[in-house]
Tab-separated table of C-alpha atoms and ligand atoms in Angstrom:
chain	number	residue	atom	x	y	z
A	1	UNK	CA	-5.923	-11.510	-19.231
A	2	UNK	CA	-4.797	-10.161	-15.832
A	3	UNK	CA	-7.565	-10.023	-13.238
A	4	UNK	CA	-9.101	-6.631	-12.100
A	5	UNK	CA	-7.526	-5.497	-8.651
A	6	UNK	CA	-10.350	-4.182	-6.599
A	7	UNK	CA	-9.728	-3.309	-3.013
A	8	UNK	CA	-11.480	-2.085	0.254
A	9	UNK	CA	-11.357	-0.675	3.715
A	10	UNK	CA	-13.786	-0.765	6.817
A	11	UNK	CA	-12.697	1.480	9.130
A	12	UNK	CA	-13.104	-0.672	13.072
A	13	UNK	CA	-15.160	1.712	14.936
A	14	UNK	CA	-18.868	0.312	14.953
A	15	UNK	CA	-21.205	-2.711	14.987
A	16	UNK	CA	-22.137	-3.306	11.058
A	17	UNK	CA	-25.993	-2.215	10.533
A	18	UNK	CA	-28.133	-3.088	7.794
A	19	UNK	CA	-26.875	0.167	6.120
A	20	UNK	CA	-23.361	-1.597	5.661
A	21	UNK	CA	-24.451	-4.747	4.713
A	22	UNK	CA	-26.518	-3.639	1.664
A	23	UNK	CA	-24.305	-0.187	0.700
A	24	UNK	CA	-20.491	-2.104	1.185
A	25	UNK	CA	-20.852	-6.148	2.567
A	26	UNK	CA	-22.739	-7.609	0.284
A	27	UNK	CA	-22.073	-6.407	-3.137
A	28	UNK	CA	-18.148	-6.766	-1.562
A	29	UNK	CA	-19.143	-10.505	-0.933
A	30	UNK	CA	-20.618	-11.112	-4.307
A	31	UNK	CA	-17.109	-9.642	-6.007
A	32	UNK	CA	-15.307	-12.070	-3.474
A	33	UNK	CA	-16.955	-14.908	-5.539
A	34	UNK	CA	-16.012	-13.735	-8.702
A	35	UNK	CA	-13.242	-14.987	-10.720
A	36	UNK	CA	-12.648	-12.360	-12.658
A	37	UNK	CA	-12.313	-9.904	-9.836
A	38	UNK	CA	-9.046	-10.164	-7.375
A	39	UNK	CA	-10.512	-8.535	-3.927
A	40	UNK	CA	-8.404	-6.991	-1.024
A	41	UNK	CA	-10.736	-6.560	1.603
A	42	UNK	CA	-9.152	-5.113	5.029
A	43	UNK	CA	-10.235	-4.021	8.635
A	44	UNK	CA	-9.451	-0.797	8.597
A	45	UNK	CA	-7.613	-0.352	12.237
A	46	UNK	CA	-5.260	2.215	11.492
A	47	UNK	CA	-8.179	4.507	10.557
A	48	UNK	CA	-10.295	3.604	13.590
A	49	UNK	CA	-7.456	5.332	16.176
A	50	UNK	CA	-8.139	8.543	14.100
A	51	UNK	CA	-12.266	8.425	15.457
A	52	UNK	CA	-11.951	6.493	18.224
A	53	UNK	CA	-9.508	6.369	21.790
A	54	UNK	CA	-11.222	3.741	23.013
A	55	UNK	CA	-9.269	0.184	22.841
A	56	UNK	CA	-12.215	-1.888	23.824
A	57	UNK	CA	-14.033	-0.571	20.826
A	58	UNK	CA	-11.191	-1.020	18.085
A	59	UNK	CA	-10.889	-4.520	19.366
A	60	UNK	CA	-14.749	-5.398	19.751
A	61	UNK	CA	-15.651	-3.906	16.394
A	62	UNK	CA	-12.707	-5.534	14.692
A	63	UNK	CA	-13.933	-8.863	15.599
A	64	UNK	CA	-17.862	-7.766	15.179
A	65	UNK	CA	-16.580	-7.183	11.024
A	66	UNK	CA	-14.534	-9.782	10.577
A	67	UNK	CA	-17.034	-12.319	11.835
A	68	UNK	CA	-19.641	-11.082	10.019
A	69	UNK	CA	-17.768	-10.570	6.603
A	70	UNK	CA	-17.047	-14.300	7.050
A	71	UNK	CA	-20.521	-14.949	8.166
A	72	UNK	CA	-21.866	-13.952	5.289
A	73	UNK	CA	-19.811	-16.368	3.194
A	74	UNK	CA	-16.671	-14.136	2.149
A	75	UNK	CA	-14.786	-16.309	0.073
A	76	UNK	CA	-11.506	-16.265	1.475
A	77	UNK	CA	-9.530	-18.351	-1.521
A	78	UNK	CA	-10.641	-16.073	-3.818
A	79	UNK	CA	-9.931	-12.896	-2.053
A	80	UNK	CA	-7.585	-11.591	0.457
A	81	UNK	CA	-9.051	-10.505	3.870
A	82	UNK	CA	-6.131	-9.417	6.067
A	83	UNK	CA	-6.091	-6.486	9.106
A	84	UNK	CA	-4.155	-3.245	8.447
A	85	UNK	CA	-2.360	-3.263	10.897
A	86	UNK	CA	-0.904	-6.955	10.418
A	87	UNK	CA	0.978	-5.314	7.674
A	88	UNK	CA	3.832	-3.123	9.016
A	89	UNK	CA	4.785	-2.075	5.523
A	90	UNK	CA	1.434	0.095	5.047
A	91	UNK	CA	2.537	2.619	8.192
A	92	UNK	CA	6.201	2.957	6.431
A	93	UNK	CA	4.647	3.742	2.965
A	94	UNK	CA	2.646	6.224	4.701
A	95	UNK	CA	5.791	8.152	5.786
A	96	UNK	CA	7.412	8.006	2.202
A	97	UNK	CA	4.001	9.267	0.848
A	98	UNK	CA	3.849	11.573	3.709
A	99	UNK	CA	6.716	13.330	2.524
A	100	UNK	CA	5.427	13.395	-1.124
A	101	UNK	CA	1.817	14.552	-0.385
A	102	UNK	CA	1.531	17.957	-0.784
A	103	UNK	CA	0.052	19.936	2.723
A	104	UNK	CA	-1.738	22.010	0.214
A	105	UNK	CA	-3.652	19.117	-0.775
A	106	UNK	CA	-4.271	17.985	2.480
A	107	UNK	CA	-5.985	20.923	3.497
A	108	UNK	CA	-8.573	20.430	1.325
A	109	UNK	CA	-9.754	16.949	2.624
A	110	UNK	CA	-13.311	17.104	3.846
A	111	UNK	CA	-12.927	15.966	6.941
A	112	UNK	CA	-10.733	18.411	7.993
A	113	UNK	CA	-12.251	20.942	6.561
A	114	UNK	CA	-15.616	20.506	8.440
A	115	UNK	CA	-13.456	19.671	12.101
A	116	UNK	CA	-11.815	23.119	11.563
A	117	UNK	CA	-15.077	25.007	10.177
A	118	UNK	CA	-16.882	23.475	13.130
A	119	UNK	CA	-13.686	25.307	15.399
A	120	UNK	CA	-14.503	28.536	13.667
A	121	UNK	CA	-17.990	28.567	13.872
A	122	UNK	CA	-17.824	28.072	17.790
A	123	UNK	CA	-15.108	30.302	18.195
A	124	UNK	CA	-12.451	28.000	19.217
A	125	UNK	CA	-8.630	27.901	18.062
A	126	UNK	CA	-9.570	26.261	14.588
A	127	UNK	CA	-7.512	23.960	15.302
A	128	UNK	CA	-9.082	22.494	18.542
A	129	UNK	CA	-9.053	18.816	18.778
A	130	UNK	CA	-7.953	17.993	15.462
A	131	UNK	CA	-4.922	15.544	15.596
A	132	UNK	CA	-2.220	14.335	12.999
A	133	UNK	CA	-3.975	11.669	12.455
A	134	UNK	CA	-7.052	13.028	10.943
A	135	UNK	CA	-5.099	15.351	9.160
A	136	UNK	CA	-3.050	12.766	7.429
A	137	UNK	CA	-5.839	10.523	7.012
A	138	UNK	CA	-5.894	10.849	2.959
A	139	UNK	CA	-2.045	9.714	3.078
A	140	UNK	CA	-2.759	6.252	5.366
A	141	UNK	CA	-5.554	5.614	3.056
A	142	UNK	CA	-3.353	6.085	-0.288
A	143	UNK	CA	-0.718	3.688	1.252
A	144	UNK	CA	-3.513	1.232	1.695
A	145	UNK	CA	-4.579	1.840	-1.759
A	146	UNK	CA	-1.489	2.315	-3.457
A	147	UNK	CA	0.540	-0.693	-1.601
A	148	UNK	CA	-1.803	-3.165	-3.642
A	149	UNK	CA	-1.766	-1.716	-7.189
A	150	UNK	CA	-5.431	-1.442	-6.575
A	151	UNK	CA	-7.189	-0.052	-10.078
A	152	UNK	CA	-10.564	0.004	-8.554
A	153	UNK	CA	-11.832	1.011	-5.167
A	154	UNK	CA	-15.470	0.980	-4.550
A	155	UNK	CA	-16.121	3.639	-1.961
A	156	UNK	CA	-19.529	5.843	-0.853
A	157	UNK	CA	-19.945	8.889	-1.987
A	158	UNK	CA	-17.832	10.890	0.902
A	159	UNK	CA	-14.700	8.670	0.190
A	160	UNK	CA	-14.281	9.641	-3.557
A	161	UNK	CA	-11.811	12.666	-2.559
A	162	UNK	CA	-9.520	9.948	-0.570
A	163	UNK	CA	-9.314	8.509	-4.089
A	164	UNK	CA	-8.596	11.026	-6.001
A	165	UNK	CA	-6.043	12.333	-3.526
A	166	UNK	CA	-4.344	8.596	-3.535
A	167	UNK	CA	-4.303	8.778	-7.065
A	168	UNK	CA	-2.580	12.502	-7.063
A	169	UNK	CA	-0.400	11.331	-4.459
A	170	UNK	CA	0.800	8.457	-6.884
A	171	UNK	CA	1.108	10.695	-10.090
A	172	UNK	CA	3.666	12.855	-8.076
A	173	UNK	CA	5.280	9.514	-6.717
A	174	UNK	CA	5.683	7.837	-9.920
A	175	UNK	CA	6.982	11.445	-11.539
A	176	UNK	CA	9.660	12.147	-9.174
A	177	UNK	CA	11.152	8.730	-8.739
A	178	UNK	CA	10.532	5.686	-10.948
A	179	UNK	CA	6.628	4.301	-12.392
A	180	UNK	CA	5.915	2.291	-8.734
A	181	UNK	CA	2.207	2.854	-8.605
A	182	UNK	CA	-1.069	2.081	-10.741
A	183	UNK	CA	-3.171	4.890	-10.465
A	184	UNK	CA	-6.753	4.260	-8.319
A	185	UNK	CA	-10.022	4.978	-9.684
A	186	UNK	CA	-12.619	5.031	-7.016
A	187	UNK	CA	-15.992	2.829	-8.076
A	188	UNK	CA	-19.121	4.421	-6.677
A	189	UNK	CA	-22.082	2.216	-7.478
A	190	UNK	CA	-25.775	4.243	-8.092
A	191	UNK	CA	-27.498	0.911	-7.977
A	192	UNK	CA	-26.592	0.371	-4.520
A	193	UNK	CA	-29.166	1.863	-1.769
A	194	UNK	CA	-28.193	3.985	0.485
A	195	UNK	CA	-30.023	2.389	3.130
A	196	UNK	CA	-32.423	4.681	5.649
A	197	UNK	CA	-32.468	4.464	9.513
A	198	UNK	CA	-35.290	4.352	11.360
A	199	UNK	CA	-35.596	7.854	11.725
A	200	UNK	CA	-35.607	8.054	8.024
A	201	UNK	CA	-32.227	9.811	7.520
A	202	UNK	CA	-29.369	7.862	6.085
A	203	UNK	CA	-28.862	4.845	7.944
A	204	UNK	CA	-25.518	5.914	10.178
A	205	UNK	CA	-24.003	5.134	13.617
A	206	UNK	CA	-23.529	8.988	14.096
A	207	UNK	CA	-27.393	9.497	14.064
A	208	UNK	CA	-28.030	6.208	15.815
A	209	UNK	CA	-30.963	4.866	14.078
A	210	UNK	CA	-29.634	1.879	12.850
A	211	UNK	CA	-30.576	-1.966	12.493
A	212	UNK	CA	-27.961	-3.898	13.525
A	213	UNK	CA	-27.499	-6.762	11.393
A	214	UNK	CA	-26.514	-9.565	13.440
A	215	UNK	CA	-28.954	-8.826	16.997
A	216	UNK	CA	-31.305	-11.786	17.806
A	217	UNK	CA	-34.659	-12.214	16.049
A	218	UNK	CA	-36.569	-10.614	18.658
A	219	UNK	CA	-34.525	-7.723	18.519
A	220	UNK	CA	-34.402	-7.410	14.518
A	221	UNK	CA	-38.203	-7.260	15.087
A	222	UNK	CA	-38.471	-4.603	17.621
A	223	UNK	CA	-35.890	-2.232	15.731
A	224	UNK	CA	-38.199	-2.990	12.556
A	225	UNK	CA	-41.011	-1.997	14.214
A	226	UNK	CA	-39.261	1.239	14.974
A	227	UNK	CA	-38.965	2.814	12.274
A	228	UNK	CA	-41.109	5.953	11.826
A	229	UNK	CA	-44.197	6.331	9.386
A	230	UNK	CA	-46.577	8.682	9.187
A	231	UNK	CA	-50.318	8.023	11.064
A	232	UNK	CA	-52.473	6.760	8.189
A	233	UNK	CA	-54.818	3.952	9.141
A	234	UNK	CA	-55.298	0.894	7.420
A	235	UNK	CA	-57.027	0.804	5.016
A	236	UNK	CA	-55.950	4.612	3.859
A	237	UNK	CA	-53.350	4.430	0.526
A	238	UNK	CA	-49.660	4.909	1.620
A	239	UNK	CA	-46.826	6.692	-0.822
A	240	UNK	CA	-44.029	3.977	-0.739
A	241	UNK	CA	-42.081	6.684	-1.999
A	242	UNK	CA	-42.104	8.065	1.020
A	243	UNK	CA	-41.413	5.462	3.381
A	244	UNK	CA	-38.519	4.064	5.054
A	245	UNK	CA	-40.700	0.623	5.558
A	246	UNK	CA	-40.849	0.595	1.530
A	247	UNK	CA	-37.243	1.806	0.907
A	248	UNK	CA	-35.566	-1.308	2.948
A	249	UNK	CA	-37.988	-3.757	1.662
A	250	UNK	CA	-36.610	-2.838	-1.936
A	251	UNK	CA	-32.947	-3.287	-0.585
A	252	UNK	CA	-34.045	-7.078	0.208
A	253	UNK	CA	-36.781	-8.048	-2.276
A	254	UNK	CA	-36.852	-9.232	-5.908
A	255	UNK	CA	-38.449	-6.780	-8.246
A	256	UNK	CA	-41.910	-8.472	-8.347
A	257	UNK	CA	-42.115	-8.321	-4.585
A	258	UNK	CA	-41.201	-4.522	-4.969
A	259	UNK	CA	-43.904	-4.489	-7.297
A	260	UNK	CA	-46.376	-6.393	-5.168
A	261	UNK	CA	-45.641	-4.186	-2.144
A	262	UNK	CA	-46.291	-0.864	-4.278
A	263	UNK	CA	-49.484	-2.185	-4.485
A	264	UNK	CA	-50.345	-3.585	-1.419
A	265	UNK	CA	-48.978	0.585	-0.315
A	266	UNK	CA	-51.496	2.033	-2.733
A	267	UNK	CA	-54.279	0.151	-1.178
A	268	UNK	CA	-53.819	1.110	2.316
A	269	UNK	CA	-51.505	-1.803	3.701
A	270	UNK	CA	-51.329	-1.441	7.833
A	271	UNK	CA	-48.186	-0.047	8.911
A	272	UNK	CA	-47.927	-3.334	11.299
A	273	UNK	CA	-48.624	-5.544	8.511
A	274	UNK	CA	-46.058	-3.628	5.905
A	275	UNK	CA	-43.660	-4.274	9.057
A	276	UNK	CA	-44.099	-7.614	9.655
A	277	UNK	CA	-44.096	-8.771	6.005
A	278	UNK	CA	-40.574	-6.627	6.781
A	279	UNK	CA	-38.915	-7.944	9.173
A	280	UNK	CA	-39.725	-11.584	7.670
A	281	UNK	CA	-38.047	-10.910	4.279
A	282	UNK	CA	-34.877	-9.356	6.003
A	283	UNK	CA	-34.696	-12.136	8.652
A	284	UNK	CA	-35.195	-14.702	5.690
A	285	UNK	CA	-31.992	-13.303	4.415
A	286	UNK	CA	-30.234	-13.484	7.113
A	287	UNK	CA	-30.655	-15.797	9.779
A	288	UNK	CA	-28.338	-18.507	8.428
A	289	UNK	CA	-25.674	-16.156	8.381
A	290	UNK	CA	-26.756	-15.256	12.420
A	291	UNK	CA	-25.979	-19.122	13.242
A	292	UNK	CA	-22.734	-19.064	11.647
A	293	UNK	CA	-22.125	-15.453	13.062
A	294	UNK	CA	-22.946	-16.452	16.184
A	295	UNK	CA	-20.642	-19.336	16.446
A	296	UNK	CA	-17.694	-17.120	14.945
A	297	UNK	CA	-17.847	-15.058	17.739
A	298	UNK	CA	-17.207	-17.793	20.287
A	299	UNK	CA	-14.584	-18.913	18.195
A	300	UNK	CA	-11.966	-15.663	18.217
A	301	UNK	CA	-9.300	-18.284	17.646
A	302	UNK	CA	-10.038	-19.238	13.902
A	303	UNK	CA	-11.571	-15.447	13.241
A	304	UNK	CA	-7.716	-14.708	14.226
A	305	UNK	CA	-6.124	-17.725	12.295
A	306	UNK	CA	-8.082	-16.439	9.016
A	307	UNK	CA	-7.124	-12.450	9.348
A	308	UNK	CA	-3.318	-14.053	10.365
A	309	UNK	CA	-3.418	-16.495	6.941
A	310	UNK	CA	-4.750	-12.863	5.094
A	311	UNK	CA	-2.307	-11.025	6.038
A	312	UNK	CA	0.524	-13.821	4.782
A	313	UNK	CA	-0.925	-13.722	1.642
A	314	UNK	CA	-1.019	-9.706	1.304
A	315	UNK	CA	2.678	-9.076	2.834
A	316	UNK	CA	3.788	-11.453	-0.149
A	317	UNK	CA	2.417	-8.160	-2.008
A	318	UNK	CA	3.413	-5.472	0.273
A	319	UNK	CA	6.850	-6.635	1.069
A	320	UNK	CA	7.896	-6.896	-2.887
A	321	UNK	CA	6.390	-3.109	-3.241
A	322	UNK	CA	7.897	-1.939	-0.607
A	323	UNK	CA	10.857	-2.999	-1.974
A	324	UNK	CA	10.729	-0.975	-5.097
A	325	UNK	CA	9.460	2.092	-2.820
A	326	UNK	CA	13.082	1.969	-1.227
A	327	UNK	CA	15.112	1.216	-3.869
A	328	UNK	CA	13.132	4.405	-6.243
A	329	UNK	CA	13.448	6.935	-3.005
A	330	UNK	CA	17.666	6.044	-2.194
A	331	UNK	CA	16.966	4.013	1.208
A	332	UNK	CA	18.899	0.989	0.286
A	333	UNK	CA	22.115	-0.593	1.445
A	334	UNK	CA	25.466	1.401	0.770
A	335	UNK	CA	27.441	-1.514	-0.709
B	1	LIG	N1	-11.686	5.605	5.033
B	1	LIG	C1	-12.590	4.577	4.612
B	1	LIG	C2	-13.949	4.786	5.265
B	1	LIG	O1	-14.040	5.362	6.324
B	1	LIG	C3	-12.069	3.211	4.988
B	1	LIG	C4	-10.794	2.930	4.281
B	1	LIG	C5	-9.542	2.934	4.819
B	1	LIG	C6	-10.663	2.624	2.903
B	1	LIG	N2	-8.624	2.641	3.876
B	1	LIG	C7	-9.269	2.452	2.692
B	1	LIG	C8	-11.566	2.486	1.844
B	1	LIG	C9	-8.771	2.154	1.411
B	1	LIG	C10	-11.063	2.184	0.569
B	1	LIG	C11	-9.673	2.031	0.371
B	1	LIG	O2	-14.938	4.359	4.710
């Protein structure tokens, strides 16, 4: 039986939060382990231009993932963990797809649509600040997709459109020229918590209230201890439904210590002790990880040699597709 192709992105442009790590790291990590599951897990650098003009950034955050991917115990025999951009064949795919990617389609994309709406609704040119580059963004992220004969993509809710429009992309592909690509399915997982920030939105670096998941301890304490509740004394019952405190202790506990905090919330638990209790249970979880995190980061040189031995092992993939890409479009040699 052939092993299940599953494969990700993570766009370069931010420190991971707790948000990540729960939502995309660590259910990513726990497929990395599995045997029956082949992973393709890539730093997404090629995307991060399209947010972000600022090289310090694209390199800081690039190193920030990949240490902490690895941190957390990424098995890297098991699955491939490679950089975008150390495979030159996923920018030429883009162009052939480019030029078999209907605009009409493209216009539709989300992300676009909200840039230009935001144009129109301040009365600029609607097309004010929006570059090629997040107009094309669907077509970079179905050459990622499509260059690995990927069947399964597990993506949050706001990707599932780059999905479908990989998949459409490849339909149209495999109709006009020759059966290259297996169509992409994207995965979105319910069970997986969409973590809150400490302002009790969704945890996200565009509202800035999030944990970062690698600071020291006395930091992961004091961003704990930010997150807003409402001014009930001890003592007084607390909704857990409600609460942020509640809904990131259930991302980290077992289901009897969910239990045993439900009731410790119906009879009046102190915001400072529901915090504590808190930040102990995430820190549990993760301050092995920190050591080893910690030492990746002074150590650039084997974060490099890894993403370098990744990307190897992926162009052995990329290289033979591409391949096929040329000879099904006519760009081959003469003779
Ligand atoms: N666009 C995705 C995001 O912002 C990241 C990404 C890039 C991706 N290429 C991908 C995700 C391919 C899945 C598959 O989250």
């Amino acid at each position: 039986m052939s092993k299940q192709r599953v494969l990700t992105g993570i766009t370069t442009t931010g420190t991971p939060h707790l948000g990540n790590y729960v939502g995309a790291i660590r259910p990513s990590i726990v497929a990395s382990r599995d045997d029956s599951i082949e992973s393709f897990f890539f730093l997404a650098d090629y995307h991060a231009l399209i947010k972000c003009q600022d090289p310090d950034t694209v390199r800081q955050s690039s190193k920030e993932i990949a240490a902490t991917w690895l941190a957390l115990g990424l098995d890297t025999e098991n699955a491939l963990f490679y950089r975008q951009s150390d495979i030159p064949e996923i920018p030429e795919l883009t162009w052939v797809l480019s030029c078999n990617a209907a605009k009409g389609l493209m216009n539709r994309a989300h992300a676009y649509k909200a840039a230009v709406q935001a144009n129109e609704e301040t009365g600029e040119d609607p097309d004010f600040g929006i570059t090629m580059g997040l107009f094309s963004y669907p077509v970079l992220m179905a050459a990622d997709i499509l260059m690995f004969k990927a069947g399964k993509i597990p993506v949050g809710r706001d990707q599932i459109q780059h999905v479908e429009m990989a998949r459409d992309i490849a339909q149209r592909f495999n109709h006009n020229f020759a059966e290259v690509f297996t169509l992409p399915e994207a995965a979105v997982d319910d069970n997986v918590a969409v973590l809150q920030g400490t302002d009790g939105r969704k945890m996200s670096k565009s509202y800035n209230n999030t944990i970062p998941l690698f600071q020291t301890e006395k930091q992961l304490r004091k961003s704990i201890n930010k997150i807003k509740t409402n001014l009930l004394e001890p003592g007084q019952p607390k909704n857990p439904d409600d609460s942020t405190v509640f809904q990131v202790w259930s991302a980290f506990a077992s289901d009897a210590e969910i239990a045993r905090m439900r009731i410790d919330f119906e009879n009046g638990i102190a915001w400072g002790e529901a915090k504590k209790q808190l930040f102990e249970l995430v820190n549990a979880e993760l301050s092995d990880a920190r050591v080893r995190y910690n030492q990746l980061m002074d150590d650039p040189a084997h974060i490099e040699s890894v993403l370098l031995e990744g990307a190897q092992r992926a162009r052995e993939h990329s290289v033979a597709l591409m391949q096929k890409v040329r000879d099904a479009i006519g760009i081959s040699a003469i003779a």
